[in-house]
C-alpha cells in the first residue's frame, strides 16, 4: 500500500512564506549592488575610490575671479595668491593673459559611475523602474516577515519588538538630520 502524502494547506500564510522565500533570494543580489551604491554615495565627499584627473581648459582672457568657478564647474573656488597674470587656487592655476586654466579634480573611476546613479535616479531615468521595484519588494519582505512565525510565539514577539525598535531608530535618524 502506498503512503498518501498530504499537500500543505495553501492559505495566506503558505503563500506569504513561499513568496517571501523566493523574493528574498532574488533581493539578495539587489541588496548587494544597492548597498554598495549607498556606501559610495555616503562617502562621495571624500577621496574614497577616486583618482586625480588633470584638466587644461582654454577660457577667455582676463575673466573676473567670480566667473572662474562657474566656468570650470568648481564650487567654492577661492584665489590663494596672484603672481603677475597667474592666479593660484587650491585646485590649480588660471593665466589671465592667455585664458588657460589648469586644475586637478578628484573623480570616481569609470566602473563606479553606474553605482552612483542608483540612489540619485529620478522618475525620468530608466533606473527608476529598478529602484521602484526594489522598494516595493523590500516593503513586501518587511510585511510578509510577519507571516513567517505564528503569532504568540517567542520568535514572533521578538520580531515585533525588533520592528518597533527599527521604526524608532529610523524616526530618531530623521529627527537628527
Coordinates of C-alpha atoms in Angstrom, one line a residue:
X1 CA 0.0 0.0 0.0
X2 CA 1.3 3.4 -0.9
X3 CA 1.5 6.1 1.7
X4 CA -0.5 9.1 0.8
X5 CA 1.4 12.3 1.1
X6 CA -0.6 15.3 2.2
X7 CA -0.2 18.6 0.4
X8 CA 0.5 21.6 2.6
X9 CA -2.5 23.7 3.3
X10 CA -2.3 26.6 0.8
X11 CA -3.6 29.5 2.8
X12 CA -2.4 33.1 3.0
X13 CA 0.3 32.1 5.4
X14 CA 1.7 29.5 3.0
X15 CA 1.7 31.9 0.1
X16 CA 3.3 34.7 2.1
X17 CA 6.1 32.2 3.2
X18 CA 6.5 30.9 -0.3
X19 CA 6.8 34.4 -1.9
X20 CA 8.9 35.7 1.0
X21 CA 11.4 32.8 0.3
X22 CA 11.6 33.3 -3.5
X23 CA 11.6 37.1 -3.5
X24 CA 14.1 37.1 -0.6
X25 CA 16.7 35.2 -2.5
X26 CA 16.2 37.5 -5.5
X27 CA 16.6 40.6 -3.4
X28 CA 19.9 39.4 -2.0
X29 CA 21.6 40.3 -5.3
X30 CA 19.8 43.6 -5.5
X31 CA 20.8 44.5 -1.9
X32 CA 24.5 43.7 -2.6
X33 CA 24.6 46.2 -5.5
X34 CA 22.3 48.8 -4.0
X35 CA 24.1 48.6 -0.7
X36 CA 27.4 49.2 -2.4
X37 CA 25.8 52.2 -4.2
X38 CA 24.7 53.6 -0.8
X39 CA 28.2 53.3 0.7
X40 CA 29.7 55.1 -2.3
X41 CA 27.1 57.9 -2.1
X42 CA 27.7 58.3 1.6
X43 CA 31.4 58.9 1.1
X44 CA 31.1 61.0 -2.1
X45 CA 32.5 64.0 -0.3
X46 CA 35.8 62.1 0.5
X47 CA 38.5 60.7 -1.8
X48 CA 37.4 57.1 -1.3
X49 CA 37.6 55.3 -4.7
X50 CA 38.6 58.5 -6.5
X51 CA 41.6 59.3 -8.7
X52 CA 43.1 62.6 -9.8
X53 CA 42.2 64.0 -13.2
X54 CA 44.3 66.9 -14.7
X55 CA 42.3 69.4 -16.8
X56 CA 43.5 72.1 -19.1
X57 CA 40.8 74.4 -20.3
X58 CA 41.0 77.4 -22.6
X59 CA 38.8 80.2 -21.3
X60 CA 38.5 83.9 -22.2
X61 CA 41.4 86.0 -21.1
X62 CA 41.0 88.4 -18.1
X63 CA 38.0 86.7 -16.7
X64 CA 36.9 88.1 -13.3
X65 CA 37.7 85.8 -10.4
X66 CA 33.9 85.4 -9.7
X67 CA 33.3 83.8 -13.1
X68 CA 36.0 81.2 -13.0
X69 CA 34.3 78.8 -10.6
X70 CA 31.1 78.5 -12.7
X71 CA 33.0 78.3 -16.0
X72 CA 35.2 75.4 -14.6
X73 CA 32.3 73.9 -12.7
X74 CA 34.2 74.1 -9.5
X75 CA 32.5 75.0 -6.2
X76 CA 34.0 77.4 -3.7
X77 CA 36.9 78.4 -6.0
X78 CA 38.9 80.9 -4.0
X79 CA 42.2 82.5 -5.1
X80 CA 45.2 81.8 -2.8
X81 CA 47.6 84.3 -4.4
X82 CA 48.3 86.2 -7.6
X83 CA 51.7 86.4 -9.2
X84 CA 51.7 88.6 -12.3
X85 CA 48.9 87.2 -14.6
X86 CA 48.7 83.8 -12.9
X87 CA 46.0 83.3 -10.2
X88 CA 46.7 80.3 -7.9
X89 CA 43.9 78.2 -6.4
X90 CA 43.8 75.1 -4.3
X91 CA 42.8 73.2 -7.4
X92 CA 45.2 74.7 -9.9
X93 CA 46.0 78.0 -11.8
X94 CA 44.5 80.4 -14.2
X95 CA 46.6 82.5 -16.5
X96 CA 44.7 85.8 -17.0
X97 CA 46.7 86.9 -20.1
X98 CA 46.2 83.6 -22.1
X99 CA 43.0 82.4 -20.5
X100 CA 44.5 78.9 -19.9
X101 CA 43.2 77.2 -16.7
X102 CA 45.0 74.2 -15.4
X103 CA 43.5 72.3 -12.4
X104 CA 43.1 68.9 -10.8
X105 CA 39.9 67.2 -9.7
X106 CA 39.2 64.0 -7.8
X107 CA 36.8 61.8 -9.8
X108 CA 35.4 58.3 -9.4
X109 CA 36.8 55.6 -11.5
X110 CA 34.7 54.8 -14.6
X111 CA 33.5 51.5 -13.2
X112 CA 32.0 53.2 -10.1
X113 CA 29.9 55.7 -12.0
X114 CA 27.0 53.4 -12.7
X115 CA 26.7 52.7 -9.0
X116 CA 26.3 56.4 -8.2
X117 CA 23.2 56.8 -10.2
X118 CA 21.1 54.2 -8.4
X119 CA 20.5 56.4 -5.3
X120 CA 20.0 59.6 -7.4
X121 CA 17.6 58.3 -10.0
X122 CA 14.6 60.5 -10.9
X123 CA 11.2 59.4 -12.5
X124 CA 12.6 60.3 -15.9
X125 CA 15.6 57.9 -15.5
X126 CA 15.4 54.3 -16.8
X127 CA 16.8 53.3 -13.4
X128 CA 13.6 54.4 -11.7
X129 CA 11.9 51.1 -12.6
X130 CA 14.7 49.3 -10.8
X131 CA 14.5 51.5 -7.7
X132 CA 10.7 51.4 -7.6
X133 CA 10.5 47.6 -8.0
X134 CA 13.3 47.2 -5.4
X135 CA 11.4 49.5 -2.9
X136 CA 8.2 47.5 -3.4
X137 CA 10.0 44.2 -3.0
X138 CA 11.6 45.5 0.3
X139 CA 8.2 46.6 1.5
X140 CA 6.7 43.2 0.7
X141 CA 9.6 41.5 2.5
X142 CA 9.0 43.7 5.6
X143 CA 5.3 42.9 5.7
X144 CA 5.5 39.2 4.8
X145 CA 8.0 38.7 7.6
X146 CA 5.1 38.7 10.0
X147 CA 3.7 35.5 8.4
X148 CA 7.0 33.6 8.9
X149 CA 6.1 32.7 12.5
X150 CA 2.9 32.0 14.3
X151 CA 1.6 34.9 16.4
X152 CA 2.0 34.4 20.1
X153 CA 5.3 32.6 19.8
X154 CA 8.5 33.9 21.3
X155 CA 10.1 34.4 17.8
X156 CA 7.1 36.4 16.6
X157 CA 7.1 38.6 19.7
X158 CA 10.8 39.3 19.5
X159 CA 10.3 40.2 15.8
X160 CA 7.6 42.7 16.7
X161 CA 9.9 44.3 19.3
X162 CA 12.7 44.5 16.8
X163 CA 10.3 46.0 14.2
X164 CA 9.3 48.7 16.7
X165 CA 13.0 49.3 17.6
X166 CA 13.8 49.7 13.9
X167 CA 10.9 52.2 13.4
X168 CA 12.1 54.2 16.4
X169 CA 15.7 54.2 15.2
X170 CA 14.6 55.5 11.8
X171 CA 12.5 58.3 13.3
X172 CA 15.4 59.3 15.5
X173 CA 17.7 59.3 12.5
X174 CA 15.2 61.5 10.6
X175 CA 14.9 63.9 13.5
X176 CA 18.7 64.2 13.9
X177 CA 19.2 65.1 10.3

